[in-house]
Amino acid sequence: MNRDIVCIGAGYIGGPTMAVIAKMNPGRKVVVVDINKERIDAWNSPDFELPVYEPGLADVVKETRGRNLFFSTDIESAVRECDIVFVGVNTPTKMFGRGAGRASDLQFWESTAREIKRYAKSDKIVIEKSTLPVRTAAAMESILNTRDGCKFTVLSNPEFLAEGTAIRDLLEPDRVLIGGPQDEDGIRAIAEAAAIYASWVPREKIITSNVWSAELAKLAANAFLAQRVSSINAIAGLCEATGADVDEVARVIGADGRIGPKFLKAGPGFGGSCFKKDVLNLVYLCESAGLHTAAEYWMQVVKMNEHQQERIVSRLFKEMFNTLAGKKIAIFGFAFKADTGDTRETPAGTVARLLAEEHVRLAVTDPKALRNARADLAGVGGVEFEEDEYKAAADADAVVVMTDWSRYPQLDWERIYSNMRKPALVFDTRNCLDARKLKSIGFKTVNIGK
Ligand code: NAD
Ligand code: UDX
């Protein structure tokens, strides 16, 4: 067996994960392939204008690209020459037919399995990096192992990194999970996969399990995190109705060692490509297993999240004299969280569309996500896109902060105030600004859960 690796799928997961694996395993060749030529060209761009924005990523790619990390569209050669194949293609929610709106769409994933089968000339370890429904590895194996001459062992190694902190999460993971068949081949393959990570991750953090546990643990971990966000957002509404302060409540809840302080920040609801998709996938799996009460339980996590964005618009109505038509609202931040340009499932998109339906004039600004924002809102009328926050807020009736970019508290809010229409409103849906300071300037302020 050679030590070389190929990863099929050069997206948010494939690119950063393989860059770090290459950095920490200089003796291995790592090739990342994709059918999307534009994406591969961007990964190879001479000025490191990479297709994914992540703090620290460009430095890792600068160190490794051309040394032992390569990006290519030549899937055939890459698969043929490597013995370890990671699969990190997209697995979005299926929008048609059986399971529409809940199940994972596995068409990209299945075509990858067929590509591996077509191009392989020797035995391979195939490692699922994508997040997949439980028992997908069985389907993968039955597609692959219909071929004579080559033996394929399928492992599940789901990725737990969060966007915006991907490089840190990869370099210092809480855990690495590798699931595999509990037979001789499987145990040998798990050891091969563990060796990749063991070059920088302490052995005690590398957890091994059977394949189904690994597949389900990934979905369950995301569902638990999403559920915490929905839980604190449910409390936020009650805080607004009662005079309690959600940040104070969260501090008290989080001080309980059994609960812990992380993931208790009330806000506009969770976005990103993973939480909604993975919770819906869990709902579908529960339904398929006849566990309807469990399915309903998880479905509420998604419903609560959608409700949070509707609540933001309702509060804007209330604070802006019950009419929004013709008013200008500046949306500060379009990315689903700070430090990423990713706008998939971003709450800012939902709020922008709801406001556009009310004939609001929108100005959207974001330091990294403006290109994606333009594409997402292409069909929505009355939207201007501004890199400069001061221009975005000029003549606006309200600023709605949707992403907690660290630059926003540093802005010259007196200057912003002086160019806005009065009464000038700031709705800080992330509770990231100094409300007392804004009030002293003259702003009317609204916060989530206060
Ligand atoms: P992405 O859309 O950014 O990237 C997927 C890439 O796969 C695309 O570039 C696409 O062109 C490529 N692709 C699709 N079919 C292909 C094929 N047949 N051959 C070659 N390339 C093909 O998606 P992503 O965000 O990287 O997510 C990938 C998987 O990782 C998903 O299952 C997701 O749930 C999981 N995941 C994502 C994150 C995250 O933070 N984005 C975190 C954990 C897990
Ligand atoms: C998530 C998981 O954290 C990660 O382990 C998995 O691999 C992929 O899905 P990601 O979606 O990139 O990562 O970001 P995350 O930091 O989890 O935030 C998700 C959403 O929840 C964001 O919109 C964020 O703003 C929101 N959030 C998070 C809150 O509203 N409050 C919090 O306390 C934490």
XYZ file of C-alpha atoms and ligand atoms in Angstrom:
528
model
C 0.000 0.000 0.000
C 1.333 3.483 -0.836
C 0.754 6.418 1.518
C -0.713 8.796 -1.037
C -4.151 10.321 -0.694
C -6.782 11.643 -3.074
C -9.798 13.643 -1.973
C -12.773 13.884 -4.313
C -14.505 17.230 -3.737
C -12.544 20.492 -3.403
C -15.108 22.473 -1.432
C -15.225 23.948 2.065
C -14.365 20.538 3.524
C -12.069 18.936 0.959
C -9.775 21.964 0.446
C -8.963 22.972 4.050
C -8.942 19.399 5.420
C -6.519 18.124 2.801
C -4.337 21.244 3.089
C -3.850 20.499 6.798
C -3.313 16.764 6.198
C -0.629 17.683 3.622
C 0.990 20.185 5.997
C 1.216 17.651 8.815
C 2.217 14.698 6.562
C 4.980 16.103 4.333
C 5.892 12.546 3.288
C 2.500 11.915 1.683
C 1.287 13.206 -1.669
C -2.242 14.644 -1.346
C -4.271 15.359 -4.490
C -7.626 17.170 -4.295
C -9.837 16.694 -7.354
C -13.142 18.179 -8.441
C -15.389 18.263 -11.500
C -15.644 22.041 -11.101
C -12.729 23.462 -13.121
C -13.302 27.013 -11.956
C -12.920 25.881 -8.337
C -9.735 23.948 -9.069
C -8.315 26.958 -10.965
C -9.058 29.118 -7.922
C -7.275 26.655 -5.607
C -4.302 26.893 -8.017
C -4.469 30.678 -8.389
C -0.989 32.251 -8.384
C -2.048 35.031 -5.995
C -3.818 32.609 -3.582
C -7.297 34.001 -4.255
C -8.713 30.704 -2.963
C -12.382 29.701 -3.470
C -12.878 29.425 0.297
C -12.146 32.201 2.783
C -10.810 30.844 6.084
C -8.404 32.591 8.449
C -4.968 30.936 8.116
C -5.901 28.791 5.094
C -3.849 30.727 2.526
C -0.704 30.278 4.652
C -1.186 26.501 4.813
C -1.791 26.334 1.041
C 1.270 28.527 0.395
C 3.396 26.120 2.435
C 2.111 22.904 0.849
C 0.857 23.571 -2.692
C 3.325 22.199 -5.224
C 5.279 20.477 -2.407
C 2.938 17.597 -1.526
C -0.517 19.171 -2.104
C -2.001 19.314 -5.607
C -5.357 20.429 -7.017
C -6.559 18.856 -10.246
C -9.550 17.991 -12.422
C -7.894 14.730 -13.494
C -9.955 12.430 -11.294
C -8.979 9.312 -13.220
C -5.198 9.527 -12.678
C -5.567 10.661 -9.081
C -7.805 7.719 -8.175
C -5.630 5.247 -10.038
C -2.416 6.323 -8.305
C -3.588 6.644 -4.683
C -4.541 3.906 -2.239
C -6.575 6.088 0.118
C -9.561 7.943 -1.328
C -11.450 10.515 0.737
C -14.905 11.483 -0.540
C -15.894 15.041 0.429
C -18.574 15.867 -2.121
C -21.723 17.821 -1.296
C -24.751 16.014 0.131
C -27.492 18.696 0.107
C -31.093 18.197 1.163
C -33.039 16.440 -1.575
C -35.576 18.805 -3.146
C -37.571 16.362 -5.234
C -39.336 13.008 -5.080
C -39.240 10.698 -2.092
C -37.942 12.374 1.057
C -38.019 15.844 -0.568
C -37.114 18.599 1.911
C -35.646 16.132 4.418
C -33.510 13.293 3.005
C -29.960 13.769 1.705
C -29.522 14.024 -2.036
C -26.930 11.331 -2.650
C -26.567 11.716 -6.419
C -23.138 13.450 -6.260
C -21.946 10.955 -3.734
C -23.145 7.963 -5.786
C -21.515 9.230 -8.959
C -18.265 9.476 -6.986
C -18.589 5.826 -5.957
C -19.021 4.916 -9.603
C -15.989 7.019 -10.614
C -13.806 5.249 -8.041
C -15.017 1.879 -9.263
C -14.376 2.802 -12.912
C -10.834 4.168 -12.429
C -9.400 1.959 -9.672
C -6.793 -0.602 -10.698
C -5.840 -1.759 -7.182
C -7.317 -2.187 -3.675
C -8.433 1.063 -2.004
C -9.519 2.366 1.355
C -12.474 4.671 0.658
C -13.135 7.185 3.428
C -16.437 9.044 3.708
C -15.670 12.642 4.696
C -19.073 13.965 3.632
C -21.876 13.862 6.214
C -24.110 10.972 5.215
C -27.196 9.096 6.392
C -26.536 6.029 8.528
C -25.794 2.928 6.492
C -24.535 4.849 3.444
C -21.246 2.974 3.739
C -23.154 -0.244 3.057
C -24.469 1.229 -0.201
C -20.978 2.457 -1.098
C -19.531 -0.988 -0.494
C -22.183 -2.718 -2.534
C -21.554 -0.390 -5.496
C -17.769 -0.778 -5.259
C -17.399 -4.426 -4.409
C -19.309 -5.674 -7.442
C -16.007 -5.303 -9.303
C -13.676 -8.222 -9.666
C -9.982 -7.814 -8.935
C -10.031 -4.907 -6.446
C -11.064 -4.871 -2.800
C -12.584 -1.686 -1.376
C -12.879 -1.084 2.372
C -15.230 1.754 3.263
C -14.643 3.848 6.395
C -16.547 6.786 7.861
C -14.405 9.723 9.022
C -16.860 12.611 9.381
C -15.472 16.119 9.773
C -16.296 18.279 12.793
C -14.615 21.547 11.782
C -16.663 24.740 11.891
C -16.295 27.386 9.208
C -14.388 30.479 10.238
C -12.217 28.391 12.592
C -11.502 25.517 10.186
C -7.715 25.617 10.369
C -7.626 25.850 14.162
C -10.249 23.073 14.450
C -8.240 20.859 12.101
C -4.935 21.484 13.861
C -6.389 21.060 17.356
C -9.492 18.903 17.019
C -11.573 17.891 20.054
C -11.637 14.446 18.482
C -11.129 12.582 15.208
C -13.677 9.858 14.534
C -12.960 6.832 12.363
C -15.614 4.169 11.922
C -15.007 0.963 10.031
C -15.986 -2.673 9.635
C -15.083 -4.704 12.696
C -13.309 -7.440 10.725
C -9.629 -7.950 9.927
C -9.639 -5.767 6.774
C -11.683 -3.094 8.516
C -9.416 -2.914 11.553
C -6.335 -2.687 9.309
C -7.977 0.099 7.273
C -8.934 2.007 10.446
C -5.282 1.833 11.546
C -4.153 3.214 8.132
C -6.595 6.124 8.431
C -5.655 6.773 12.073
C -1.963 6.962 11.063
C -2.742 9.980 8.841
C -4.063 11.945 11.838
C -1.655 10.527 14.401
C 1.133 12.612 12.886
C -0.296 15.560 14.815
C -3.401 14.512 16.801
C -2.798 12.811 20.181
C -3.801 9.136 19.981
C -6.357 9.464 22.806
C -8.313 11.956 20.685
C -8.652 9.497 17.795
C -11.891 7.624 18.474
C -12.666 4.465 16.540
C -16.073 2.813 16.234
C -18.186 0.755 13.913
C -19.252 2.502 10.672
C -22.867 3.085 11.640
C -21.955 4.723 14.952
C -19.569 7.075 13.137
C -22.167 8.055 10.537
C -24.863 8.612 13.164
C -22.568 10.368 15.664
C -21.876 13.120 13.135
C -25.580 13.775 12.505
C -26.345 13.592 16.219
C -23.511 15.986 17.154
C -24.802 18.620 14.725
C -28.380 18.088 15.914
C -27.320 18.619 19.560
C -25.475 21.839 18.658
C -28.393 23.138 16.574
C -30.765 22.246 19.401
C -28.760 24.383 21.843
C -29.034 27.383 19.510
C -32.790 26.869 19.130
C -33.155 26.408 22.894
C -31.457 29.708 23.744
C -33.389 31.476 20.975
C -36.638 30.135 22.460
C -35.569 31.647 25.792
C -34.665 34.934 24.022
C -38.290 35.496 22.993
C -39.376 34.974 26.572
C -36.715 37.419 27.781
C -38.103 40.091 25.449
C -41.590 39.484 26.837
C -40.539 39.591 30.496
C -37.626 42.004 30.896
C -35.026 39.286 31.454
C -31.730 39.600 29.563
C -30.803 36.550 27.465
C -27.043 37.101 27.814
C -27.394 37.124 31.606
C -29.606 34.029 31.526
C -27.126 32.243 29.226
C -24.235 33.097 31.546
C -26.042 31.493 34.458
C -27.091 28.390 32.507
C -23.580 27.959 31.091
C -21.926 28.212 34.512
C -23.370 24.766 35.277
C -20.490 22.423 34.535
C -22.923 19.850 33.180
C -24.167 22.301 30.536
C -21.075 24.420 29.761
C -20.900 27.941 28.333
C -20.429 27.283 24.608
C -23.167 27.516 21.963
C -25.535 29.533 24.126
C -25.443 32.779 22.153
C -28.874 33.982 21.132
C -28.995 35.453 17.647
C -30.784 35.430 14.313
C -30.842 31.633 14.220
C -28.364 29.142 12.885
C -27.304 29.185 9.243
C -24.646 27.365 7.289
C -24.734 24.372 5.030
C -24.790 21.776 7.805
C -27.199 22.277 10.713
C -30.531 22.474 8.899
C -29.567 19.804 6.371
C -28.290 17.397 9.025
C -31.223 17.861 11.422
C -33.647 17.304 8.516
C -31.708 14.208 7.582
C -32.070 12.947 11.155
C -35.808 13.681 10.991
C -36.027 11.610 7.816
C -34.084 8.729 9.337
C -36.360 8.755 12.422
C -39.453 8.765 10.194
C -38.052 5.926 8.084
C -37.515 3.914 11.277
C -41.107 4.585 12.400
C -39.892 6.860 15.234
C -42.417 9.623 14.577
C -42.260 11.307 17.996
C -38.461 11.524 17.781
C -38.831 12.946 14.240
C -41.230 15.640 15.488
C -38.897 16.465 18.366
C -35.970 17.206 16.015
C -38.228 18.984 13.526
C -39.036 21.567 16.205
C -35.346 22.568 16.254
C -35.649 23.666 12.608
C -39.062 25.298 13.110
C -37.799 27.297 16.086
C -34.896 28.470 13.940
C -37.150 29.681 11.120
C -39.359 31.435 13.651
C -36.385 33.470 14.874
C -35.986 35.229 11.517
C -39.734 35.924 11.328
C -39.479 37.423 14.814
C -36.732 39.778 13.648
C -38.980 41.139 10.910
C -41.953 41.421 13.322
C -39.812 43.413 15.729
C -38.705 45.730 12.939
C -42.368 46.356 12.137
C -43.095 47.111 15.768
C -40.124 49.470 16.187
C -40.681 51.235 12.850
C -44.298 52.303 13.363
C -45.830 49.203 11.710
C -44.883 50.216 8.195
C -41.735 49.299 6.319
C -42.662 50.045 2.675
C -40.331 52.569 1.061
C -37.964 52.693 4.053
C -34.272 51.934 3.671
C -32.705 49.252 5.847
C -28.966 48.507 5.814
C -28.078 44.887 6.505
C -24.657 44.679 8.178
C -23.296 41.197 7.531
C -24.618 38.602 5.123
C -22.366 35.617 5.955
C -24.016 33.031 8.217
C -21.361 33.742 10.854
C -18.235 35.865 11.175
C -14.921 35.005 9.487
C -16.429 33.237 6.494
C -17.689 34.301 3.082
C -20.205 31.431 3.120
C -23.855 32.463 2.822
C -25.534 29.051 2.564
C -28.762 29.086 4.640
C -27.729 32.422 6.095
C -30.421 34.027 8.304
C -29.542 37.349 6.614
C -30.869 35.950 3.311
C -34.209 34.993 4.867
C -34.560 38.376 6.584
C -33.587 40.213 3.370
C -36.209 38.326 1.346
C -38.918 38.927 3.966
C -38.070 42.647 4.011
C -38.017 42.865 0.210
C -41.576 41.452 0.194
C -42.502 44.478 2.319
C -41.015 46.800 -0.351
C -38.110 47.817 1.851
C -35.109 49.364 0.060
C -32.179 47.202 1.147
C -28.471 47.956 1.276
C -26.372 44.884 2.010
C -22.791 45.114 3.219
C -20.339 42.376 4.245
C -16.535 42.290 4.324
C -16.223 38.807 2.763
C -19.607 37.608 1.500
C -20.727 40.317 -0.910
C -20.120 38.220 -4.027
C -22.249 35.382 -2.629
C -24.864 37.874 -1.407
C -25.235 39.278 -4.939
C -25.762 35.767 -6.328
C -28.201 34.772 -3.558
C -30.355 37.897 -3.964
C -30.110 38.060 -7.778
C -33.880 37.755 -8.243
C -34.774 40.165 -5.432
C -35.527 43.745 -6.475
C -34.520 46.972 -4.704
C -31.238 45.732 -3.229
C -27.948 47.623 -3.379
C -24.643 46.033 -2.406
C -21.996 48.162 -0.720
C -18.517 47.277 0.485
C -18.433 50.440 2.546
C -20.620 50.291 5.679
C -20.925 54.087 5.814
C -22.334 54.227 2.287
C -24.682 51.312 3.042
C -26.098 53.150 6.063
C -26.387 56.571 4.390
C -30.038 57.738 4.390
C -31.126 54.465 5.999
C -33.908 54.351 8.578
C -32.373 51.319 10.276
C -29.228 49.214 10.446
C -29.776 45.513 11.140
C -26.605 43.715 12.269
C -26.920 40.109 11.080
C -23.303 38.881 11.376
C -20.971 39.526 14.309
C -17.973 40.694 12.290
C -15.330 42.010 14.701
C -15.033 45.207 12.630
C -18.592 46.348 13.378
C -18.047 47.483 16.995
C -14.968 49.424 15.744
C -16.908 51.507 13.193
C -17.425 55.243 13.680
C -21.060 55.017 14.776
C -21.324 58.786 15.247
C -20.553 59.193 11.561
C -23.096 56.480 10.678
C -25.714 58.211 12.859
C -25.132 61.611 11.297
C -25.938 60.279 7.794
C -29.037 58.236 8.719
C -32.679 59.292 8.715
C -34.060 59.960 12.190
C -35.149 58.297 14.379
C -32.167 56.089 13.490
C -32.618 52.475 14.617
C -29.952 49.798 15.183
C -31.259 46.239 15.550
C -28.295 44.219 16.791
C -29.424 40.614 16.247
C -26.033 39.349 17.485
C -25.803 41.504 20.622
C -22.260 42.371 19.541
C -22.355 46.184 19.746
C -22.180 48.453 22.798
C -25.865 49.412 23.109
C -25.179 51.999 25.811
C -22.721 53.828 23.550
C -25.149 53.715 20.611
C -27.924 55.147 22.787
C -25.652 57.963 23.961
C -25.041 58.886 20.305
C -28.806 59.132 19.766
C -29.670 55.753 18.214
C -32.778 53.831 19.128
C -31.507 50.292 19.811
C -33.094 46.856 19.733
C -31.410 43.593 20.736
C -32.267 39.929 20.609
C -33.530 38.662 23.952
C -33.503 42.032 25.692
P -19.100 22.054 -1.257
O -20.314 22.181 -2.086
O -18.354 23.287 -0.832
O -18.032 21.120 -2.006
C -18.348 19.902 -2.604
C -17.521 19.763 -3.896
O -17.732 18.456 -4.432
C -17.914 20.745 -4.988
O -16.804 21.547 -5.344
C -18.396 19.848 -6.137
O -18.079 20.357 -7.429
C -17.654 18.558 -5.849
N -18.252 17.391 -6.504
C -19.565 17.018 -6.537
N -19.713 15.870 -7.224
C -18.465 15.499 -7.635
C -17.968 14.383 -8.385
N -18.778 13.422 -8.830
N -16.624 14.318 -8.638
C -15.802 15.285 -8.174
N -16.215 16.356 -7.452
C -17.534 16.460 -7.190
O -19.525 21.211 0.044
P -18.816 21.202 1.488
O -19.311 22.326 2.323
O -17.348 21.003 1.303
O -19.461 19.882 2.106
C -19.075 18.606 1.657
C -19.558 17.569 2.652
O -18.916 17.790 3.915
C -21.065 17.612 2.934
O -21.530 16.307 3.131
C -21.151 18.388 4.245
O -22.292 18.044 4.997
C -19.901 17.932 4.953
N -19.421 18.873 5.962
C -19.306 20.207 5.662
C -18.838 21.092 6.627
C -18.679 22.571 6.329
O -18.292 23.298 7.240
N -18.948 23.034 5.114
C -18.492 20.627 7.910
C -18.611 19.249 8.168
C -19.068 18.391 7.180
C -21.190 23.335 12.312
C -20.588 22.511 13.465
O -20.217 23.403 14.536
C -19.376 21.740 12.990
O -18.898 20.917 14.040
C -19.783 20.887 11.795
O -18.660 20.197 11.298
C -20.397 21.742 10.692
O -21.514 22.482 11.232
P -20.625 25.650 11.134
O -21.997 25.549 10.592
O -19.505 25.935 10.212
O -20.229 24.307 11.921
O -20.589 26.821 12.235
P -21.058 26.924 13.768
O -20.022 27.675 14.503
O -21.462 25.636 14.325
O -22.332 27.880 13.669
C -23.527 27.459 13.043
C -24.565 28.542 13.177
O -25.033 28.652 14.526
C -24.078 29.927 12.779
O -25.079 30.577 12.035
C -23.848 30.609 14.119
O -23.963 32.002 14.045
C -24.962 29.991 14.942
N -24.686 30.025 16.386
C -23.648 29.300 16.902
C -25.494 30.771 17.231
O -26.444 31.435 16.787
N -25.233 30.760 18.585
C -24.208 30.054 19.119
O -24.039 30.103 20.352
C -23.386 29.302 18.254
